[in-house]
Amino acid sequence: MSNTTVYRYRLRVQPTEDVAMPAGARVLSVQRRDHGDGAVDLWAEVDPEQPDATIRVQLVGTGWAEIPAQPPARYVGTVQLGDGFVILHAYVTGDSDTDLERIASALADGTAT
């Protein structure tokens, strides 16, 4: 990235959300800030001159049956809601780090095209 800056994106608290951000973005962190609406914020390194691409954010509660695995997801943070009553773990797919992990995995198992 040549003109990298950090952008903040608001997320709704739901199991899966697709977020448009510049291609090649790298998600840094997901945290809750007290906006009074229960929203969660995501920060990413982006090059604003790049065209938009889609990052998928998945929120998984502690003790839930399944962590996102297909395509491989990368953990980016844990948020506590309701004074710690609800704990959600955030995973992303489609950012620059998960793309690199997917390519490395495909090369390692011989499925790269």
Coordinates of C-alpha atoms in Angstrom, one line a residue:
M1 CA 0.0 0.0 0.0
S2 CA 1.4 3.3 -1.0
N3 CA -1.0 5.8 0.6
T4 CA -2.0 3.9 3.7
T5 CA -4.2 5.3 6.4
V6 CA -6.3 3.9 9.1
Y7 CA -10.1 4.1 8.6
R8 CA -12.9 3.2 11.1
Y9 CA -16.0 1.3 10.1
R10 CA -19.1 0.9 12.2
L11 CA -20.5 -2.7 12.4
R12 CA -23.9 -3.8 13.4
V13 CA -24.0 -6.6 16.0
Q14 CA -25.1 -9.5 13.8
P15 CA -23.5 -12.9 12.9
T16 CA -22.2 -11.9 9.5
E17 CA -21.7 -8.5 7.8
D18 CA -20.1 -7.6 4.5
V19 CA -18.1 -4.4 4.6
A20 CA -17.0 -2.4 1.6
M21 CA -13.5 -1.0 1.9
P22 CA -10.6 -0.4 -0.5
A23 CA -9.1 -3.5 -2.0
G24 CA -6.0 -4.7 -0.2
A25 CA -7.2 -3.4 3.1
R26 CA -5.8 -5.0 6.3
V27 CA -8.1 -5.3 9.2
L28 CA -6.3 -4.3 12.5
S29 CA -8.9 -4.6 15.3
V30 CA -12.5 -4.8 16.3
Q31 CA -13.6 -3.2 19.5
R32 CA -16.7 -1.8 21.2
R33 CA -17.0 1.9 21.7
D34 CA -19.8 3.4 23.7
H35 CA -21.9 5.1 21.1
G36 CA -25.1 4.4 23.0
D37 CA -26.4 2.1 20.2
G38 CA -24.4 -1.1 20.9
A39 CA -22.4 -0.9 17.7
V40 CA -19.0 -2.2 17.3
D41 CA -16.1 -0.5 15.4
L42 CA -13.6 -2.1 13.1
W43 CA -10.3 -0.4 12.2
A44 CA -8.4 -1.2 9.0
E45 CA -5.3 0.0 7.1
V46 CA -6.5 1.1 3.7
D47 CA -5.3 2.8 0.6
P48 CA -8.2 5.1 -0.2
E49 CA -7.2 5.3 -3.9
Q50 CA -7.9 1.6 -4.4
P51 CA -11.3 0.4 -5.7
D52 CA -13.7 -1.1 -3.2
A53 CA -13.7 -4.7 -2.3
T54 CA -15.7 -6.7 0.3
I55 CA -14.5 -7.9 3.6
R56 CA -16.7 -10.4 5.5
V57 CA -16.8 -10.0 9.3
Q58 CA -18.2 -12.8 11.4
L59 CA -19.1 -12.5 15.1
V60 CA -19.0 -15.8 17.1
G61 CA -20.1 -16.0 20.7
T62 CA -18.2 -17.9 23.3
G63 CA -19.4 -21.5 23.4
W64 CA -21.0 -21.3 20.0
A65 CA -20.7 -24.5 17.9
E66 CA -18.7 -23.2 15.0
I67 CA -15.7 -20.9 14.2
P68 CA -15.7 -19.7 10.6
A69 CA -13.3 -22.0 8.7
Q70 CA -14.3 -21.8 5.0
P71 CA -12.8 -19.8 3.6
P72 CA -10.1 -19.5 6.3
A73 CA -10.9 -16.7 8.7
R74 CA -8.5 -14.6 10.8
Y75 CA -9.3 -13.6 14.4
V76 CA -9.2 -9.8 14.9
G77 CA -10.6 -9.2 18.4
T78 CA -13.1 -9.9 21.1
V79 CA -15.8 -7.5 22.2
Q80 CA -17.9 -7.5 25.3
L81 CA -21.5 -6.3 25.2
G82 CA -24.1 -5.8 28.0
D83 CA -21.5 -5.2 30.7
G84 CA -19.7 -8.4 29.7
F85 CA -22.8 -10.6 29.6
V86 CA -22.3 -11.3 25.9
I87 CA -18.8 -12.0 24.6
L88 CA -18.3 -12.0 20.8
H89 CA -15.1 -13.0 18.9
A90 CA -14.6 -11.3 15.5
Y91 CA -13.2 -13.1 12.5
V92 CA -12.5 -11.6 9.0
T93 CA -12.2 -13.1 5.5
G94 CA -11.2 -11.2 2.4
D95 CA -8.6 -8.8 3.8
S96 CA -5.0 -8.8 2.6
D97 CA -3.8 -11.0 5.5
T98 CA -6.5 -13.7 5.0
D99 CA -5.8 -13.6 1.2
L100 CA -2.1 -14.3 1.9
E101 CA -3.0 -17.1 4.3
R102 CA -5.4 -18.7 1.7
I103 CA -2.7 -18.5 -1.0
A104 CA 0.0 -20.0 1.3
S105 CA -2.4 -22.8 2.3
A106 CA -3.3 -23.6 -1.3
L107 CA 0.4 -23.7 -2.3
A108 CA 1.2 -26.0 0.7
D109 CA -1.6 -28.5 -0.2
G110 CA -1.1 -28.3 -4.0
T111 CA -4.5 -26.8 -4.7
A112 CA -3.3 -23.4 -6.0
T113 CA -4.5 -22.5 -9.5

